[in-house]
PDB file of C-alpha atoms in Angstrom:
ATOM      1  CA  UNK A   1    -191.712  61.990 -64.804  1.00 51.00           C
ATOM      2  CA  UNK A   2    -193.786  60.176 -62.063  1.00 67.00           C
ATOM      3  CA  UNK A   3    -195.183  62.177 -58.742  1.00 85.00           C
ATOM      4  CA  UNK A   4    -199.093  64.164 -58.647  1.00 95.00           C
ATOM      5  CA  UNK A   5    -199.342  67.382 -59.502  1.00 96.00           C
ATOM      6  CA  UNK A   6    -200.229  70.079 -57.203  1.00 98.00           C
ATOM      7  CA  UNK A   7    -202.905  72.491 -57.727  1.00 98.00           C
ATOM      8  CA  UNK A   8    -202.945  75.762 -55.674  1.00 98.00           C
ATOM      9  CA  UNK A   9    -206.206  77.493 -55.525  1.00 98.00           C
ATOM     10  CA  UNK A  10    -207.174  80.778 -53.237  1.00 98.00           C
ATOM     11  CA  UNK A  11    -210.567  79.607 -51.951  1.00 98.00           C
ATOM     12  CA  UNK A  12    -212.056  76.285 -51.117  1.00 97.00           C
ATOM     13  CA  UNK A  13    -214.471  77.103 -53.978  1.00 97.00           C
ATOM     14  CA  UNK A  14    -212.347  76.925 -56.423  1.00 98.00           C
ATOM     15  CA  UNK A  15    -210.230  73.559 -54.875  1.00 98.00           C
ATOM     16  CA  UNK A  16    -213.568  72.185 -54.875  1.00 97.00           C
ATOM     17  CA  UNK A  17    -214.021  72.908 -58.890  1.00 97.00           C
ATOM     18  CA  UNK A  18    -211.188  71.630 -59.795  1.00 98.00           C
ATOM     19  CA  UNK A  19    -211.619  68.543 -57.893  1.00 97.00           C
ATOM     20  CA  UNK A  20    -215.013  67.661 -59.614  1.00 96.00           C
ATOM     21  CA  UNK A  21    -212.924  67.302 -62.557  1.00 95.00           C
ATOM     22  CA  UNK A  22    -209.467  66.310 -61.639  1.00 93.00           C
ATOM     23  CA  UNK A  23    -207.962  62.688 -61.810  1.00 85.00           C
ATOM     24  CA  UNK A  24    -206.352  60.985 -58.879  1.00 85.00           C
ATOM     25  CA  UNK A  25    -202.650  61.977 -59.553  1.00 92.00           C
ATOM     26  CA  UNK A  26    -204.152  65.878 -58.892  1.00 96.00           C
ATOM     27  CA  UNK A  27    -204.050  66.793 -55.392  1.00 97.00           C
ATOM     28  CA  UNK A  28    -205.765  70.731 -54.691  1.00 97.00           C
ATOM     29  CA  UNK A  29    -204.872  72.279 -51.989  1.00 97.00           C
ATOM     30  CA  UNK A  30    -206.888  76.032 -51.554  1.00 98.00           C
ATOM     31  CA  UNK A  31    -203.930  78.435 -49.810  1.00 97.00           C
ATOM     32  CA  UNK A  32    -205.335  81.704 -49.637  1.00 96.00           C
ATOM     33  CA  UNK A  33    -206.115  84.638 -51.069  1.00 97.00           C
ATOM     34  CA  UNK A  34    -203.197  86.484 -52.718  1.00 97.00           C
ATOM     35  CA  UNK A  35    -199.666  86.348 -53.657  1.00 97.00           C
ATOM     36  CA  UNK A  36    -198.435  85.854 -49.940  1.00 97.00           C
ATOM     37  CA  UNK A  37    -200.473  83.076 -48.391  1.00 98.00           C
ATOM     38  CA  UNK A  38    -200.127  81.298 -52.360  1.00 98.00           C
ATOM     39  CA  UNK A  39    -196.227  81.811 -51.778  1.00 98.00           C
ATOM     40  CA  UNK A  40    -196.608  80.127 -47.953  1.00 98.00           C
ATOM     41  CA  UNK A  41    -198.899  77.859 -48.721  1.00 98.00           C
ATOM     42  CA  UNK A  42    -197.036  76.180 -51.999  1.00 98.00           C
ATOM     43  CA  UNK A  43    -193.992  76.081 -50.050  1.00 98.00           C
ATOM     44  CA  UNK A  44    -195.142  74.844 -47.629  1.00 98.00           C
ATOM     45  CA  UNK A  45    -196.956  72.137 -49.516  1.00 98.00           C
ATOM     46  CA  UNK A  46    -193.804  71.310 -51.620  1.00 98.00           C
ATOM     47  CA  UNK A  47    -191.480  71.046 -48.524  1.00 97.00           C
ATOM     48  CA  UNK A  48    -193.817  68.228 -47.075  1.00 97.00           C
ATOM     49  CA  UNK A  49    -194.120  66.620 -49.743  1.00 96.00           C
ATOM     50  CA  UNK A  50    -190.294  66.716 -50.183  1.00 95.00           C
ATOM     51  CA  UNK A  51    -189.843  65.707 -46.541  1.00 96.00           C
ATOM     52  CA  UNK A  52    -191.643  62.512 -47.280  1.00 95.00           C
ATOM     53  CA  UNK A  53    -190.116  61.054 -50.585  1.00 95.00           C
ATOM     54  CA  UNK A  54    -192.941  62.086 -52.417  1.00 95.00           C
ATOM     55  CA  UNK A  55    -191.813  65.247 -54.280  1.00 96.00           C
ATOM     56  CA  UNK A  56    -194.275  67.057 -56.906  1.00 97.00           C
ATOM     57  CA  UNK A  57    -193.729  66.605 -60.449  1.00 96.00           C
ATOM     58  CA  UNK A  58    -195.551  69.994 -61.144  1.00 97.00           C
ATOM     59  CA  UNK A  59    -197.018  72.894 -59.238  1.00 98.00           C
ATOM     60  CA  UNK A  60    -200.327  74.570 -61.226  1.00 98.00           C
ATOM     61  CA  UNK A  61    -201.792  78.013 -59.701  1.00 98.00           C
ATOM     62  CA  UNK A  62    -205.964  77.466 -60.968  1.00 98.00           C
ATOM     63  CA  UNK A  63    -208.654  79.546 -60.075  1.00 98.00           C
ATOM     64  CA  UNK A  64    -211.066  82.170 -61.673  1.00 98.00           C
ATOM     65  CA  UNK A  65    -210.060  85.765 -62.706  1.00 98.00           C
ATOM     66  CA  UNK A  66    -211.074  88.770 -64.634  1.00 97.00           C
ATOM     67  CA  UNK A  67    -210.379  88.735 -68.165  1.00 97.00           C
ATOM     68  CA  UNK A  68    -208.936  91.842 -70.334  1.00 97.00           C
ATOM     69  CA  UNK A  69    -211.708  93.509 -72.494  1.00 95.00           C
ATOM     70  CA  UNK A  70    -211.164  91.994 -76.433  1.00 95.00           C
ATOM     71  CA  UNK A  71    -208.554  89.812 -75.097  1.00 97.00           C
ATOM     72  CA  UNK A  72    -210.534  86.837 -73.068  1.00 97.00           C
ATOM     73  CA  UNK A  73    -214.381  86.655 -72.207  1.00 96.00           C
ATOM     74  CA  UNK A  74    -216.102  85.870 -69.156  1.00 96.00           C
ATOM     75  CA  UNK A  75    -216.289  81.690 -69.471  1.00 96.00           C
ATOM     76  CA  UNK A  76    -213.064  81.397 -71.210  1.00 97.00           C
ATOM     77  CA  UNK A  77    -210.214  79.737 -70.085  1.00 98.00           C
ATOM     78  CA  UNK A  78    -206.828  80.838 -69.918  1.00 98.00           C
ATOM     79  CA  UNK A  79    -203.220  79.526 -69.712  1.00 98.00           C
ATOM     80  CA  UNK A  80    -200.749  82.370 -68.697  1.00 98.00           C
ATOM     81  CA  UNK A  81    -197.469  81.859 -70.659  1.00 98.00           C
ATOM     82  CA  UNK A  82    -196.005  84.624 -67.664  1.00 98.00           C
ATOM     83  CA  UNK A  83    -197.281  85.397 -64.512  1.00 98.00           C
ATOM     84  CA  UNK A  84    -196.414  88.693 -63.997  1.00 97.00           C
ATOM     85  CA  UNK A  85    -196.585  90.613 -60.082  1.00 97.00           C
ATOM     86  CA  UNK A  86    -197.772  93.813 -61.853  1.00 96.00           C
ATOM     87  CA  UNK A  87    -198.158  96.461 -58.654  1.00 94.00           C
ATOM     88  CA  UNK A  88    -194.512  95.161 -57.415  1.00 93.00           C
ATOM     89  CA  UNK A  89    -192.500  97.837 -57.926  1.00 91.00           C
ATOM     90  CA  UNK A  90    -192.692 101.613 -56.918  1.00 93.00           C
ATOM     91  CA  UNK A  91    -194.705 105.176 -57.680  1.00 91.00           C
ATOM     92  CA  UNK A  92    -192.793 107.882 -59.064  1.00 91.00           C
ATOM     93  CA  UNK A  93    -193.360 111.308 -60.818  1.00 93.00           C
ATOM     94  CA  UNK A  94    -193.203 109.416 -64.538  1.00 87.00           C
ATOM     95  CA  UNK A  95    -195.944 106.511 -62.871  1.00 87.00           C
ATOM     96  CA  UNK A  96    -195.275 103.537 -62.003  1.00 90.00           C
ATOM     97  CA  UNK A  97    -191.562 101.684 -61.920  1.00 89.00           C
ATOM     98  CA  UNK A  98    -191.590  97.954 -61.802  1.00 90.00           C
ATOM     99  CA  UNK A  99    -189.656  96.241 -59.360  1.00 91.00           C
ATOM    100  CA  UNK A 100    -186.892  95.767 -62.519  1.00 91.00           C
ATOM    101  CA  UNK A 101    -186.072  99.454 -63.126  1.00 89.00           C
ATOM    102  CA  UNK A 102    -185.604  99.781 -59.117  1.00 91.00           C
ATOM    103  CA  UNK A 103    -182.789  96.663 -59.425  1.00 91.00           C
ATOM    104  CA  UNK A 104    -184.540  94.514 -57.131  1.00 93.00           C
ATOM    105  CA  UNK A 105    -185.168  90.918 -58.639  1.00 91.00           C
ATOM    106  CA  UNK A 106    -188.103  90.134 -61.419  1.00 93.00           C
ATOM    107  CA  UNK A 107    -191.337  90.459 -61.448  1.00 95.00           C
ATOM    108  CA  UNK A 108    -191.847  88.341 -64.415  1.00 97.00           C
ATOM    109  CA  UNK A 109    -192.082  84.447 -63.957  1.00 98.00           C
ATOM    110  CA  UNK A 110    -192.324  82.240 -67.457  1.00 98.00           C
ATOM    111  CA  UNK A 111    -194.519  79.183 -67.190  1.00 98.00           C
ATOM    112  CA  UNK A 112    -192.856  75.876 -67.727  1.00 97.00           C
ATOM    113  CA  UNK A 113    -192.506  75.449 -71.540  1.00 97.00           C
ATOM    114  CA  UNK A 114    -193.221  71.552 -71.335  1.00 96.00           C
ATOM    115  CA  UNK A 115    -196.142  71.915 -68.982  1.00 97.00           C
ATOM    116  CA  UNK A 116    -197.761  74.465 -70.822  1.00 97.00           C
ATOM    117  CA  UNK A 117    -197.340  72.914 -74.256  1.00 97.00           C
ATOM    118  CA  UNK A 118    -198.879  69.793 -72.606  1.00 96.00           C
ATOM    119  CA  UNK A 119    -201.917  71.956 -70.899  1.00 97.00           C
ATOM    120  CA  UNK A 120    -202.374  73.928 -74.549  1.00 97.00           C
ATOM    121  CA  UNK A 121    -202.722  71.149 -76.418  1.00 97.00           C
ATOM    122  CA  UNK A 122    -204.909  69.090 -73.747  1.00 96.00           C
ATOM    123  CA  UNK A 123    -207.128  72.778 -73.795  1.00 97.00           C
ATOM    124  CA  UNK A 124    -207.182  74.083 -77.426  1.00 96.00           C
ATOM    125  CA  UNK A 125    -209.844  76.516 -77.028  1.00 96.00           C
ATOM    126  CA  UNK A 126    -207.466  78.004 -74.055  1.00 97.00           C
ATOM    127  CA  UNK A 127    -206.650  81.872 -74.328  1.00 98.00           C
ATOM    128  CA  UNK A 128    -202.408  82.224 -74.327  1.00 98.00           C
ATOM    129  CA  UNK A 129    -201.383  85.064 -72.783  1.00 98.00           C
ATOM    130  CA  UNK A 130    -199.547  86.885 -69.485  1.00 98.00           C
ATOM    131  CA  UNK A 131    -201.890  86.552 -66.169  1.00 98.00           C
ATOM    132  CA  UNK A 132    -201.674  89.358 -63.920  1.00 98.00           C
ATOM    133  CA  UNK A 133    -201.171  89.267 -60.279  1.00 98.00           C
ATOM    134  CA  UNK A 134    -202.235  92.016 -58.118  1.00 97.00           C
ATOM    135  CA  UNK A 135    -202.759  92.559 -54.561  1.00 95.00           C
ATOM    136  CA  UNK A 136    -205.271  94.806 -55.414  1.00 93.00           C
ATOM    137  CA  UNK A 137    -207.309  93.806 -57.922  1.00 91.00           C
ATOM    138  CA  UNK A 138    -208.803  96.237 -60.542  1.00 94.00           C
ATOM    139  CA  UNK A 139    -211.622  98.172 -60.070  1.00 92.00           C
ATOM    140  CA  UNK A 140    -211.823 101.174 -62.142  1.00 94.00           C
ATOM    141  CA  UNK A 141    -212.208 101.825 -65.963  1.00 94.00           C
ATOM    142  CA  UNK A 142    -208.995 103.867 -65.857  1.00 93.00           C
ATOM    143  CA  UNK A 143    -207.083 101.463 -64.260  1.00 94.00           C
ATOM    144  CA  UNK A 144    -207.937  98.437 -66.856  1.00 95.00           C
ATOM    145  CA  UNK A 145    -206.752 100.628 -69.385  1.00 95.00           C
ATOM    146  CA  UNK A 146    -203.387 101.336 -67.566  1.00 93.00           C
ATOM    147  CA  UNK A 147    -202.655  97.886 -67.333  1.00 95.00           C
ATOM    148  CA  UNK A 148    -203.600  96.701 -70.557  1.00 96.00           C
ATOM    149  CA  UNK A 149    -201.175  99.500 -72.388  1.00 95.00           C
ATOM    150  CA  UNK A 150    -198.746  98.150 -70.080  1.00 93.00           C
ATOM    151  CA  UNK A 151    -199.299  94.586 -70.517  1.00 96.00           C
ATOM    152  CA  UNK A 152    -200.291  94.056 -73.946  1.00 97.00           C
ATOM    153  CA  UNK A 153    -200.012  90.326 -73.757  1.00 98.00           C
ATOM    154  CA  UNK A 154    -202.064  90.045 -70.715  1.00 98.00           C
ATOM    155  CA  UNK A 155    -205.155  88.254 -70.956  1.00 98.00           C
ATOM    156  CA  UNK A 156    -206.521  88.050 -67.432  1.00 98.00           C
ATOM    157  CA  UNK A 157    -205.795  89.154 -63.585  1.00 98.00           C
ATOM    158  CA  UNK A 158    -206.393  87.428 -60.279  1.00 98.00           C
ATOM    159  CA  UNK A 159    -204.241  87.671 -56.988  1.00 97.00           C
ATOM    160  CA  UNK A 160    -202.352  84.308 -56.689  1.00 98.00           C
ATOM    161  CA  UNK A 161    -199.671  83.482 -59.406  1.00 98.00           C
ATOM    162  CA  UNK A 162    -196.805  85.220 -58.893  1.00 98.00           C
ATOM    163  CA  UNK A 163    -197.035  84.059 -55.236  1.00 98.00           C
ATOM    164  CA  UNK A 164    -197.274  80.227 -56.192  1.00 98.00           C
ATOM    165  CA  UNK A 165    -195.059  80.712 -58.970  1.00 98.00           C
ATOM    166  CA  UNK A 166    -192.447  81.778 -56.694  1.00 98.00           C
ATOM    167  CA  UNK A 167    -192.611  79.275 -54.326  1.00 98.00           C
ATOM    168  CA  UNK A 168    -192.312  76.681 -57.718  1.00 98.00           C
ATOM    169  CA  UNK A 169    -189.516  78.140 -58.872  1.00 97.00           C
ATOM    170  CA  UNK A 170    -187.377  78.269 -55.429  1.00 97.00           C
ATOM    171  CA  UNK A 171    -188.445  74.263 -55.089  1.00 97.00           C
ATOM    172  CA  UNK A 172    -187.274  74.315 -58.783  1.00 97.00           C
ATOM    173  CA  UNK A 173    -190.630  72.560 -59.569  1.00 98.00           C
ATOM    174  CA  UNK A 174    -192.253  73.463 -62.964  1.00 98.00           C
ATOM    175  CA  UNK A 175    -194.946  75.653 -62.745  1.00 98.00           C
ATOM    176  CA  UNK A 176    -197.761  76.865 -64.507  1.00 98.00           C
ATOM    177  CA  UNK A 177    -200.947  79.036 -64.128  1.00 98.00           C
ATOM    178  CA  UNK A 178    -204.636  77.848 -65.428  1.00 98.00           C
ATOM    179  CA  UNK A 179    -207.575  79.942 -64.778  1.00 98.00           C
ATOM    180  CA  UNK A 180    -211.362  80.688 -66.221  1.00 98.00           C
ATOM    181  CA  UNK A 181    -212.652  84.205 -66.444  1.00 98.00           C
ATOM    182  CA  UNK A 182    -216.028  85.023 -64.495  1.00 97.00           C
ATOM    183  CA  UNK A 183    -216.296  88.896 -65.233  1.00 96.00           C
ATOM    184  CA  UNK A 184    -214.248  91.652 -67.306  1.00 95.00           C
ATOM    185  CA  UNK A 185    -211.350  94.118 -65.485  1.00 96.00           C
ATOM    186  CA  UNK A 186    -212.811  96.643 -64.954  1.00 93.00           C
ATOM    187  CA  UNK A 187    -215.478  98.278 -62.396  1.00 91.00           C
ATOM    188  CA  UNK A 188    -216.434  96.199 -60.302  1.00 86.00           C
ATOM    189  CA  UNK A 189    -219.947  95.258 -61.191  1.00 85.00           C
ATOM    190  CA  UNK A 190    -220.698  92.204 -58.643  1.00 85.00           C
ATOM    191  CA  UNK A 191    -224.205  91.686 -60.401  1.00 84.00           C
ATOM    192  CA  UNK A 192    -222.451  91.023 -64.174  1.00 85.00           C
ATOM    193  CA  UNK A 193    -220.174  88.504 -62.563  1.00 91.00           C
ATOM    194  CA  UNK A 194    -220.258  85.006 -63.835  1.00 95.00           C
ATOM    195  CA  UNK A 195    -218.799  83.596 -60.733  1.00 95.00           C
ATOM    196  CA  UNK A 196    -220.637  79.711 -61.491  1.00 96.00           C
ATOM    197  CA  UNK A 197    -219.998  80.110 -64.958  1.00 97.00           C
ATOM    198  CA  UNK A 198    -216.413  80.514 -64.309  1.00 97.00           C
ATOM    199  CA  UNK A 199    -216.318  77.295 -61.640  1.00 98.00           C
ATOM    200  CA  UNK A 200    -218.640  74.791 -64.013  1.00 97.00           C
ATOM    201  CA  UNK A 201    -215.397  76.265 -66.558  1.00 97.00           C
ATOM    202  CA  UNK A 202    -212.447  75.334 -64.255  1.00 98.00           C
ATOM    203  CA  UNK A 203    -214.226  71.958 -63.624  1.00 98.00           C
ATOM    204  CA  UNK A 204    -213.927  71.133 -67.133  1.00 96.00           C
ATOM    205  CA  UNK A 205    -210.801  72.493 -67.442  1.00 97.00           C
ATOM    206  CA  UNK A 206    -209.179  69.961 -64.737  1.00 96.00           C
ATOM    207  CA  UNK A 207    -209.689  67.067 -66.751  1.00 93.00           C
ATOM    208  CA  UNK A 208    -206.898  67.813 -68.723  1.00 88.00           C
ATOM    209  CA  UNK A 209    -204.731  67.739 -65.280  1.00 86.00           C
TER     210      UNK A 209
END
């Protein structure tokens, strides 16, 4: 299949990562923070690139995230087999009802099985697993736990892959989600945060792009 790939990142610090160890036929392109400007901003991107005969042969969401306790550590990377929207849904009496049990679409997208068999074998040391998305990210003890019992194949959580995922899917591009863990879900503890660890890791990690 010819065509670059695209690579959707949140901030310009992470676009900038990945393009210290990206090839050429990578372009980054740094949409936003969470699952709405990634949506925009990949469709966006896709359309244009449509529009001018030049259509993507692959759509990546990259970035850093928190990682699950016992499940991915802070400078691992990560390849999420689903990107899951896990606060879309609705409260209730029993807690909370995905978007599923209320009849109104998926909140489950499944990676590209080609793409990520290519990006697990170019990144063997790569954590499988479900990635998270949440507008909210996690900042309690109690609500790690809550989302680990109800994703026990989730390895990690950021705010961007559903969005981008969905914008893939619609453009019926494949899709997949890459990220590098810079500090457990959990509390948020800025000052045990591995934020450069977690870049120098996505850098390395683009090479197999």
């Amino acid at each position: 299949m010819t065509g670059a790939v695209l690579v959707v990142t949140a901030v310009g610090a992470e676009a900038d990562a990945v393009r210290g160890g990206a090839r050429d036929a990578v372009h980054v392109s740094a949409a936003g923070v969470g699952p709405a400007a990634a949506a925009g901003g990949t469709a966006r991107l896709l359309a244009l690139a449509e529009a001018a005969g030049t259509p993507y042969r692959a759509v990546i969401s990259a970035g850093i995230a928190g990682g699950f306790d016992g499940r991915a550590a802070v400078g691992a990377t990560v390849l999420g087999v689903r990107s899951i929207a896990a606060d879309l849904g609705a409260e209730s009496p029993a807690g909370f009802l995905p978007v599923e049990t209320l009849g109104f679409g998926t909140s489950v997208i499944e990676a590209d099985g080609e793409l990520l068999a290519s990006l697990t074998a170019a990144l063997p040391e790569a954590v499988r697993g479900d990635i998270l998305t949440l507008c909210t990210v996690t900042g309690s003890g109690a609500t790690a736990a809550r989302l680990a019992r109800a994703h026990p194949a989730a390895v990690a959580e950021a705010m961007e892959g559903y969005g981008v995922a969905s914008a893939a899917t619609a453009a019926a591009v494949p899709f997949a989600e890459l990220r590098t863990v810079s500090n457990p879900v959990g509390p948020r503890d800025r000052a045990s945060w591995r934020i450069a660890t977690a870049l120098a890791a996505l850098t390395k990690a683009a090479a197999a792009l």
